[in-house]
PDB file of N, CA and C in Angstrom:
ATOM      1  N   MET A 867     140.502 172.799 -64.265  1.00  0.00           N
ATOM      2  CA  MET A 867     139.801 173.726 -65.118  1.00  0.00           C
ATOM      3  C   MET A 867     139.906 175.113 -64.508  1.00  0.00           C
ATOM      4  N   ILE A 868     140.015 176.120 -65.367  1.00  0.00           N
ATOM      5  CA  ILE A 868     140.081 177.516 -64.957  1.00  0.00           C
ATOM      6  C   ILE A 868     138.920 178.261 -65.596  1.00  0.00           C
ATOM      7  N   ILE A 869     138.206 179.033 -64.798  1.00  0.00           N
ATOM      8  CA  ILE A 869     137.108 179.863 -65.292  1.00  0.00           C
ATOM      9  C   ILE A 869     137.507 181.313 -65.085  1.00  0.00           C
ATOM     10  N   LEU A 870     137.405 182.105 -66.151  1.00  0.00           N
ATOM     11  CA  LEU A 870     137.707 183.528 -66.106  1.00  0.00           C
ATOM     12  C   LEU A 870     136.387 184.295 -66.141  1.00  0.00           C
ATOM     13  N   LEU A 871     136.111 185.030 -65.072  1.00  0.00           N
ATOM     14  CA  LEU A 871     134.865 185.787 -64.970  1.00  0.00           C
ATOM     15  C   LEU A 871     135.026 187.174 -65.574  1.00  0.00           C
ATOM     16  N   ASP A 872     134.022 187.598 -66.344  1.00  0.00           N
ATOM     17  CA  ASP A 872     134.024 188.977 -66.821  1.00  0.00           C
ATOM     18  C   ASP A 872     133.274 189.840 -65.804  1.00  0.00           C
ATOM     19  N   SER A 873     133.221 191.133 -66.048  1.00  0.00           N
ATOM     20  CA  SER A 873     132.638 192.044 -65.067  1.00  0.00           C
ATOM     21  C   SER A 873     131.138 191.814 -64.870  1.00  0.00           C
ATOM     22  N   GLY A 874     130.431 191.373 -65.894  1.00  0.00           N
ATOM     23  CA  GLY A 874     128.997 191.123 -65.763  1.00  0.00           C
ATOM     24  C   GLY A 874     128.691 190.010 -64.776  1.00  0.00           C
ATOM     25  N   VAL A 875     129.414 188.909 -64.893  1.00  0.00           N
ATOM     26  CA  VAL A 875     129.215 187.779 -63.984  1.00  0.00           C
ATOM     27  C   VAL A 875     129.723 188.137 -62.590  1.00  0.00           C
ATOM     28  N   LEU A 876     130.861 188.799 -62.516  1.00  0.00           N
ATOM     29  CA  LEU A 876     131.418 189.200 -61.223  1.00  0.00           C
ATOM     30  C   LEU A 876     130.439 190.109 -60.484  1.00  0.00           C
ATOM     31  N   ASP A 877     129.804 191.012 -61.203  1.00  0.00           N
ATOM     32  CA  ASP A 877     128.802 191.891 -60.611  1.00  0.00           C
ATOM     33  C   ASP A 877     127.644 191.086 -60.028  1.00  0.00           C
ATOM     34  N   LEU A 878     127.133 190.118 -60.786  1.00  0.00           N
ATOM     35  CA  LEU A 878     126.023 189.292 -60.297  1.00  0.00           C
ATOM     36  C   LEU A 878     126.412 188.497 -59.057  1.00  0.00           C
ATOM     37  N   LEU A 879     127.627 187.980 -59.033  1.00  0.00           N
ATOM     38  CA  LEU A 879     128.075 187.187 -57.889  1.00  0.00           C
ATOM     39  C   LEU A 879     128.200 188.020 -56.616  1.00  0.00           C
ATOM     40  N   CYS A 880     128.554 189.278 -56.771  1.00  0.00           N
ATOM     41  CA  CYS A 880     128.821 190.115 -55.607  1.00  0.00           C
ATOM     42  C   CYS A 880     127.648 191.002 -55.205  1.00  0.00           C
ATOM     43  N   TYR A 881     126.683 191.169 -56.083  1.00  0.00           N
ATOM     44  CA  TYR A 881     125.567 192.071 -55.801  1.00  0.00           C
ATOM     45  C   TYR A 881     124.753 191.552 -54.626  1.00  0.00           C
ATOM     46  N   PRO A 882     124.445 192.407 -53.650  1.00  0.00           N
ATOM     47  CA  PRO A 882     123.662 191.955 -52.495  1.00  0.00           C
ATOM     48  C   PRO A 882     122.226 191.613 -52.885  1.00  0.00           C
ATOM     49  N   ILE A 883     121.867 190.379 -52.708  1.00  0.00           N
ATOM     50  CA  ILE A 883     120.553 189.908 -53.133  1.00  0.00           C
ATOM     51  C   ILE A 883     119.433 190.456 -52.244  1.00  0.00           C
ATOM     52  N   ASP A 884     119.780 190.933 -51.057  1.00  0.00           N
ATOM     53  CA  ASP A 884     118.763 191.486 -50.161  1.00  0.00           C
ATOM     54  C   ASP A 884     118.472 192.965 -50.426  1.00  0.00           C
ATOM     55  N   ASP A 885     119.055 193.516 -51.484  1.00  0.00           N
ATOM     56  CA  ASP A 885     118.809 194.905 -51.873  1.00  0.00           C
ATOM     57  C   ASP A 885     117.333 195.048 -52.256  1.00  0.00           C
ATOM     58  N   LYS A 886     116.619 195.907 -51.560  1.00  0.00           N
ATOM     59  CA  LYS A 886     115.178 196.054 -51.765  1.00  0.00           C
ATOM     60  C   LYS A 886     114.820 196.686 -53.109  1.00  0.00           C
ATOM     61  N   SER A 887     115.777 197.351 -53.742  1.00  0.00           N
ATOM     62  CA  SER A 887     115.499 197.995 -55.020  1.00  0.00           C
ATOM     63  C   SER A 887     115.643 197.037 -56.208  1.00  0.00           C
ATOM     64  N   LEU A 888     116.048 195.791 -55.944  1.00  0.00           N
ATOM     65  CA  LEU A 888     116.254 194.830 -57.024  1.00  0.00           C
ATOM     66  C   LEU A 888     114.940 194.370 -57.630  1.00  0.00           C
ATOM     67  N   ALA A 889     114.913 194.316 -58.949  1.00  0.00           N
ATOM     68  CA  ALA A 889     113.763 193.746 -59.644  1.00  0.00           C
ATOM     69  C   ALA A 889     113.805 192.229 -59.479  1.00  0.00           C
ATOM     70  N   GLU A 890     112.661 191.608 -59.549  1.00  0.00           N
ATOM     71  CA  GLU A 890     112.565 190.159 -59.338  1.00  0.00           C
ATOM     72  C   GLU A 890     113.392 189.380 -60.368  1.00  0.00           C
ATOM     73  N   ASP A 891     113.421 189.842 -61.618  1.00  0.00           N
ATOM     74  CA  ASP A 891     114.195 189.130 -62.643  1.00  0.00           C
ATOM     75  C   ASP A 891     115.690 189.179 -62.365  1.00  0.00           C
ATOM     76  N   LYS A 892     116.181 190.298 -61.789  1.00  0.00           N
ATOM     77  CA  LYS A 892     117.610 190.364 -61.447  1.00  0.00           C
ATOM     78  C   LYS A 892     117.911 189.440 -60.273  1.00  0.00           C
ATOM     79  N   LYS A 893     116.990 189.336 -59.305  1.00  0.00           N
ATOM     80  CA  LYS A 893     117.184 188.413 -58.185  1.00  0.00           C
ATOM     81  C   LYS A 893     117.304 186.978 -58.693  1.00  0.00           C
ATOM     82  N   ILE A 894     116.495 186.629 -59.668  1.00  0.00           N
ATOM     83  CA  ILE A 894     116.545 185.284 -60.245  1.00  0.00           C
ATOM     84  C   ILE A 894     117.886 185.054 -60.922  1.00  0.00           C
ATOM     85  N   LYS A 895     118.356 186.043 -61.693  1.00  0.00           N
ATOM     86  CA  LYS A 895     119.660 185.920 -62.360  1.00  0.00           C
ATOM     87  C   LYS A 895     120.788 185.763 -61.339  1.00  0.00           C
ATOM     88  N   ILE A 896     120.706 186.525 -60.256  1.00  0.00           N
ATOM     89  CA  ILE A 896     121.735 186.449 -59.218  1.00  0.00           C
ATOM     90  C   ILE A 896     121.739 185.062 -58.587  1.00  0.00           C
ATOM     91  N   LYS A 897     120.567 184.547 -58.256  1.00  0.00           N
ATOM     92  CA  LYS A 897     120.469 183.214 -57.647  1.00  0.00           C
ATOM     93  C   LYS A 897     120.998 182.136 -58.589  1.00  0.00           C
ATOM     94  N   GLN A 898     120.662 182.223 -59.873  1.00  0.00           N
ATOM     95  CA  GLN A 898     121.157 181.249 -60.848  1.00  0.00           C
ATOM     96  C   GLN A 898     122.673 181.329 -60.964  1.00  0.00           C
ATOM     97  N   CYS A 899     123.197 182.542 -60.980  1.00  0.00           N
ATOM     98  CA  CYS A 899     124.642 182.733 -61.094  1.00  0.00           C
ATOM     99  C   CYS A 899     125.357 182.186 -59.856  1.00  0.00           C
ATOM    100  N   LEU A 900     124.804 182.446 -58.681  1.00  0.00           N
ATOM    101  CA  LEU A 900     125.407 181.937 -57.443  1.00  0.00           C
ATOM    102  C   LEU A 900     125.375 180.407 -57.398  1.00  0.00           C
ATOM    103  N   ASN A 901     124.277 179.805 -57.833  1.00  0.00           N
ATOM    104  CA  ASN A 901     124.195 178.337 -57.875  1.00  0.00           C
ATOM    105  C   ASN A 901     125.257 177.768 -58.806  1.00  0.00           C
ATOM    106  N   TRP A 902     125.415 178.374 -59.975  1.00  0.00           N
ATOM    107  CA  TRP A 902     126.428 177.940 -60.945  1.00  0.00           C
ATOM    108  C   TRP A 902     127.825 178.082 -60.336  1.00  0.00           C
ATOM    109  N   PHE A 903     128.078 179.231 -59.709  1.00  0.00           N
ATOM    110  CA  PHE A 903     129.369 179.531 -59.113  1.00  0.00           C
ATOM    111  C   PHE A 903     129.732 178.514 -58.024  1.00  0.00           C
ATOM    112  N   TYR A 904     128.809 178.268 -57.110  1.00  0.00           N
ATOM    113  CA  TYR A 904     129.095 177.343 -56.017  1.00  0.00           C
ATOM    114  C   TYR A 904     129.207 175.901 -56.494  1.00  0.00           C
ATOM    115  N   SER A 905     128.521 175.561 -57.575  1.00  0.00           N
ATOM    116  CA  SER A 905     128.689 174.209 -58.128  1.00  0.00           C
ATOM    117  C   SER A 905     130.093 174.052 -58.721  1.00  0.00           C
ATOM    118  N   LEU A 906     130.619 175.119 -59.309  1.00  0.00           N
ATOM    119  CA  LEU A 906     131.997 175.077 -59.822  1.00  0.00           C
ATOM    120  C   LEU A 906     132.999 174.940 -58.686  1.00  0.00           C
ATOM    121  N   LEU A 907     132.787 175.700 -57.615  1.00  0.00           N
ATOM    122  CA  LEU A 907     133.686 175.607 -56.465  1.00  0.00           C
ATOM    123  C   LEU A 907     133.676 174.204 -55.874  1.00  0.00           C
ATOM    124  N   ALA A 908     132.500 173.594 -55.824  1.00  0.00           N
ATOM    125  CA  ALA A 908     132.385 172.236 -55.275  1.00  0.00           C
ATOM    126  C   ALA A 908     133.159 171.232 -56.118  1.00  0.00           C
ATOM    127  N   LYS A 909     133.322 171.529 -57.398  1.00  0.00           N
ATOM    128  CA  LYS A 909     134.067 170.644 -58.297  1.00  0.00           C
ATOM    129  C   LYS A 909     135.566 170.943 -58.290  1.00  0.00           C
ATOM    130  N   GLY A 910     135.983 171.959 -57.532  1.00  0.00           N
ATOM    131  CA  GLY A 910     137.392 172.291 -57.448  1.00  0.00           C
ATOM    132  C   GLY A 910     137.909 173.144 -58.586  1.00  0.00           C
ATOM    133  N   VAL A 911     137.020 173.838 -59.273  1.00  0.00           N
ATOM    134  CA  VAL A 911     137.419 174.687 -60.390  1.00  0.00           C
ATOM    135  C   VAL A 911     138.109 175.944 -59.861  1.00  0.00           C
ATOM    136  N   TYR A 912     139.196 176.343 -60.517  1.00  0.00           N
ATOM    137  CA  TYR A 912     139.922 177.570 -60.178  1.00  0.00           C
ATOM    138  C   TYR A 912     139.205 178.726 -60.861  1.00  0.00           C
ATOM    139  N   ILE A 913     138.771 179.722 -60.080  1.00  0.00           N
ATOM    140  CA  ILE A 913     137.996 180.832 -60.620  1.00  0.00           C
ATOM    141  C   ILE A 913     138.784 182.117 -60.433  1.00  0.00           C
ATOM    142  N   CYS A 914     138.904 182.875 -61.519  1.00  0.00           N
ATOM    143  CA  CYS A 914     139.654 184.119 -61.453  1.00  0.00           C
ATOM    144  C   CYS A 914     138.980 185.184 -62.319  1.00  0.00           C
ATOM    145  N   THR A 915     139.470 186.386 -62.203  1.00  0.00           N
ATOM    146  CA  THR A 915     138.982 187.499 -62.993  1.00  0.00           C
ATOM    147  C   THR A 915     140.162 188.404 -63.316  1.00  0.00           C
ATOM    148  N   SER A 916     139.976 189.275 -64.268  1.00  0.00           N
ATOM    149  CA  SER A 916     141.044 190.219 -64.596  1.00  0.00           C
ATOM    150  C   SER A 916     140.977 191.400 -63.636  1.00  0.00           C
ATOM    151  N   GLN A 917     142.072 192.096 -63.491  1.00  0.00           N
ATOM    152  CA  GLN A 917     142.085 193.268 -62.627  1.00  0.00           C
ATOM    153  C   GLN A 917     141.175 194.362 -63.174  1.00  0.00           C
ATOM    154  N   ILE A 918     141.046 194.434 -64.487  1.00  0.00           N
ATOM    155  CA  ILE A 918     140.171 195.462 -65.067  1.00  0.00           C
ATOM    156  C   ILE A 918     138.711 195.157 -64.757  1.00  0.00           C
ATOM    157  N   SER A 919     138.317 193.877 -64.776  1.00  0.00           N
ATOM    158  CA  SER A 919     136.943 193.527 -64.404  1.00  0.00           C
ATOM    159  C   SER A 919     136.698 193.831 -62.932  1.00  0.00           C
ATOM    160  N   ASP A 920     137.663 193.505 -62.097  1.00  0.00           N
ATOM    161  CA  ASP A 920     137.568 193.817 -60.673  1.00  0.00           C
ATOM    162  C   ASP A 920     137.398 195.319 -60.482  1.00  0.00           C
ATOM    163  N   TYR A 921     138.204 196.095 -61.192  1.00  0.00           N
ATOM    164  CA  TYR A 921     138.144 197.554 -61.087  1.00  0.00           C
ATOM    165  C   TYR A 921     136.771 198.076 -61.512  1.00  0.00           C
ATOM    166  N   GLU A 922     136.251 197.572 -62.638  1.00  0.00           N
ATOM    167  CA  GLU A 922     134.956 198.041 -63.150  1.00  0.00           C
ATOM    168  C   GLU A 922     133.838 197.777 -62.144  1.00  0.00           C
ATOM    169  N   VAL A 923     133.808 196.590 -61.580  1.00  0.00           N
ATOM    170  CA  VAL A 923     132.768 196.232 -60.624  1.00  0.00           C
ATOM    171  C   VAL A 923     132.952 197.025 -59.334  1.00  0.00           C
ATOM    172  N   ARG A 924     134.176 197.120 -58.870  1.00  0.00           N
ATOM    173  CA  ARG A 924     134.479 197.865 -57.640  1.00  0.00           C
ATOM    174  C   ARG A 924     134.079 199.335 -57.790  1.00  0.00           C
ATOM    175  N   ARG A 925     134.412 199.931 -58.925  1.00  0.00           N
ATOM    176  CA  ARG A 925     134.093 201.342 -59.167  1.00  0.00           C
ATOM    177  C   ARG A 925     132.586 201.577 -59.132  1.00  0.00           C
ATOM    178  N   GLU A 926     131.827 200.666 -59.732  1.00  0.00           N
ATOM    179  CA  GLU A 926     130.367 200.828 -59.740  1.00  0.00           C
ATOM    180  C   GLU A 926     129.778 200.654 -58.336  1.00  0.00           C
ATOM    181  N   PHE A 927     130.272 199.681 -57.576  1.00  0.00           N
ATOM    182  CA  PHE A 927     129.782 199.499 -56.212  1.00  0.00           C
ATOM    183  C   PHE A 927     130.090 200.726 -55.348  1.00  0.00           C
ATOM    184  N   ILE A 928     131.240 201.328 -55.548  1.00  0.00           N
ATOM    185  CA  ILE A 928     131.577 202.546 -54.807  1.00  0.00           C
ATOM    186  C   ILE A 928     130.647 203.677 -55.227  1.00  0.00           C
ATOM    187  N   ARG A 929     130.407 203.783 -56.532  1.00  0.00           N
ATOM    188  CA  ARG A 929     129.547 204.853 -57.045  1.00  0.00           C
ATOM    189  C   ARG A 929     128.137 204.776 -56.470  1.00  0.00           C
ATOM    190  N   ILE A 930     127.583 203.575 -56.380  1.00  0.00           N
ATOM    191  CA  ILE A 930     126.209 203.428 -55.883  1.00  0.00           C
ATOM    192  C   ILE A 930     126.164 203.127 -54.392  1.00  0.00           C
ATOM    193  N   ASN A 931     127.323 203.130 -53.743  1.00  0.00           N
ATOM    194  CA  ASN A 931     127.427 202.865 -52.305  1.00  0.00           C
ATOM    195  C   ASN A 931     126.762 201.531 -51.951  1.00  0.00           C
ATOM    196  N   SER A 932     127.193 200.474 -52.614  1.00  0.00           N
ATOM    197  CA  SER A 932     126.582 199.153 -52.469  1.00  0.00           C
ATOM    198  C   SER A 932     127.356 198.258 -51.509  1.00  0.00           C
ATOM    199  N   LYS A 933     126.630 197.406 -50.814  1.00  0.00           N
ATOM    200  CA  LYS A 933     127.260 196.399 -49.960  1.00  0.00           C
ATOM    201  C   LYS A 933     127.946 195.320 -50.796  1.00  0.00           C
ATOM    202  N   GLY A 934     127.735 195.353 -52.097  1.00  0.00           N
ATOM    203  CA  GLY A 934     128.403 194.409 -52.984  1.00  0.00           C
ATOM    204  C   GLY A 934     129.916 194.530 -52.907  1.00  0.00           C
ATOM    205  N   LEU A 935     130.405 195.703 -52.553  1.00  0.00           N
ATOM    206  CA  LEU A 935     131.836 195.914 -52.400  1.00  0.00           C
ATOM    207  C   LEU A 935     132.396 195.004 -51.307  1.00  0.00           C
ATOM    208  N   GLU A 936     131.651 194.836 -50.223  1.00  0.00           N
ATOM    209  CA  GLU A 936     132.068 193.925 -49.153  1.00  0.00           C
ATOM    210  C   GLU A 936     132.135 192.486 -49.666  1.00  0.00           C
ATOM    211  N   ASN A 937     131.150 192.094 -50.454  1.00  0.00           N
ATOM    212  CA  ASN A 937     131.138 190.735 -51.011  1.00  0.00           C
ATOM    213  C   ASN A 937     132.342 190.514 -51.922  1.00  0.00           C
ATOM    214  N   LEU A 938     132.643 191.503 -52.761  1.00  0.00           N
ATOM    215  CA  LEU A 938     133.796 191.403 -53.652  1.00  0.00           C
ATOM    216  C   LEU A 938     135.081 191.284 -52.835  1.00  0.00           C
ATOM    217  N   ASP A 939     135.215 192.120 -51.815  1.00  0.00           N
ATOM    218  CA  ASP A 939     136.403 192.057 -50.965  1.00  0.00           C
ATOM    219  C   ASP A 939     136.518 190.696 -50.269  1.00  0.00           C
ATOM    220  N   ASN A 940     135.396 190.166 -49.807  1.00  0.00           N
ATOM    221  CA  ASN A 940     135.422 188.861 -49.127  1.00  0.00           C
ATOM    222  C   ASN A 940     135.858 187.747 -50.077  1.00  0.00           C
ATOM    223  N   PHE A 941     135.343 187.747 -51.296  1.00  0.00           N
ATOM    224  CA  PHE A 941     135.760 186.742 -52.280  1.00  0.00           C
ATOM    225  C   PHE A 941     137.260 186.807 -52.514  1.00  0.00           C
ATOM    226  N   LYS A 942     137.791 188.029 -52.563  1.00  0.00           N
ATOM    227  CA  LYS A 942     139.219 188.189 -52.834  1.00  0.00           C
ATOM    228  C   LYS A 942     140.064 187.846 -51.605  1.00  0.00           C
ATOM    229  N   GLN A 943     139.633 188.266 -50.418  1.00  0.00           N
ATOM    230  CA  GLN A 943     140.397 187.974 -49.200  1.00  0.00           C
ATOM    231  C   GLN A 943     140.450 186.482 -48.913  1.00  0.00           C
ATOM    232  N   GLU A 944     139.362 185.792 -49.192  1.00  0.00           N
ATOM    233  CA  GLU A 944     139.303 184.348 -48.962  1.00  0.00           C
ATOM    234  C   GLU A 944     139.934 183.560 -50.115  1.00  0.00           C
ATOM    235  N   LYS A 945     140.402 184.292 -51.125  1.00  0.00           N
ATOM    236  CA  LYS A 945     141.017 183.698 -52.323  1.00  0.00           C
ATOM    237  C   LYS A 945     140.071 182.734 -53.046  1.00  0.00           C
ATOM    238  N   ILE A 946     138.786 183.077 -53.003  1.00  0.00           N
ATOM    239  CA  ILE A 946     137.784 182.315 -53.743  1.00  0.00           C
ATOM    240  C   ILE A 946     137.838 182.743 -55.207  1.00  0.00           C
ATOM    241  N   ILE A 947     137.997 184.056 -55.410  1.00  0.00           N
ATOM    242  CA  ILE A 947     138.199 184.612 -56.747  1.00  0.00           C
ATOM    243  C   ILE A 947     139.496 185.401 -56.704  1.00  0.00           C
ATOM    244  N   GLU A 948     140.408 185.074 -57.599  1.00  0.00           N
ATOM    245  CA  GLU A 948     141.685 185.783 -57.640  1.00  0.00           C
ATOM    246  C   GLU A 948     141.753 186.638 -58.897  1.00  0.00           C
ATOM    247  N   SER A 949     142.481 187.734 -58.804  1.00  0.00           N
ATOM    248  CA  SER A 949     142.668 188.631 -59.937  1.00  0.00           C
ATOM    249  C   SER A 949     144.060 188.467 -60.519  1.00  0.00           C
ATOM    250  N   PHE A 950     144.162 188.719 -61.802  1.00  0.00           N
ATOM    251  CA  PHE A 950     145.462 188.703 -62.453  1.00  0.00           C
ATOM    252  C   PHE A 950     145.525 189.892 -63.396  1.00  0.00           C
ATOM    253  N   VAL A 951     146.728 190.217 -63.827  1.00  0.00           N
ATOM    254  CA  VAL A 951     146.943 191.368 -64.708  1.00  0.00           C
ATOM    255  C   VAL A 951     146.470 191.048 -66.095  1.00  0.00           C
TER     256      VAL A 951
END
């Protein structure tokens, strides 16, 4: 099975949950998204995203100077999430 992530889900997966400015409802969404994501990985699902979604999330993390950029880079370096054209 292949799962294609859009920028909204990719943002939730990479957003630093320890960010003190996060509202409680966003923390809950992030935790739910991470649980879903890791359950897919445990099942051996191939997870990817488009380069445009990667760009959109990366651009926003740079704009707000977020540690989420490190998380996004780690997912890509470890080939947990791959991008395609």
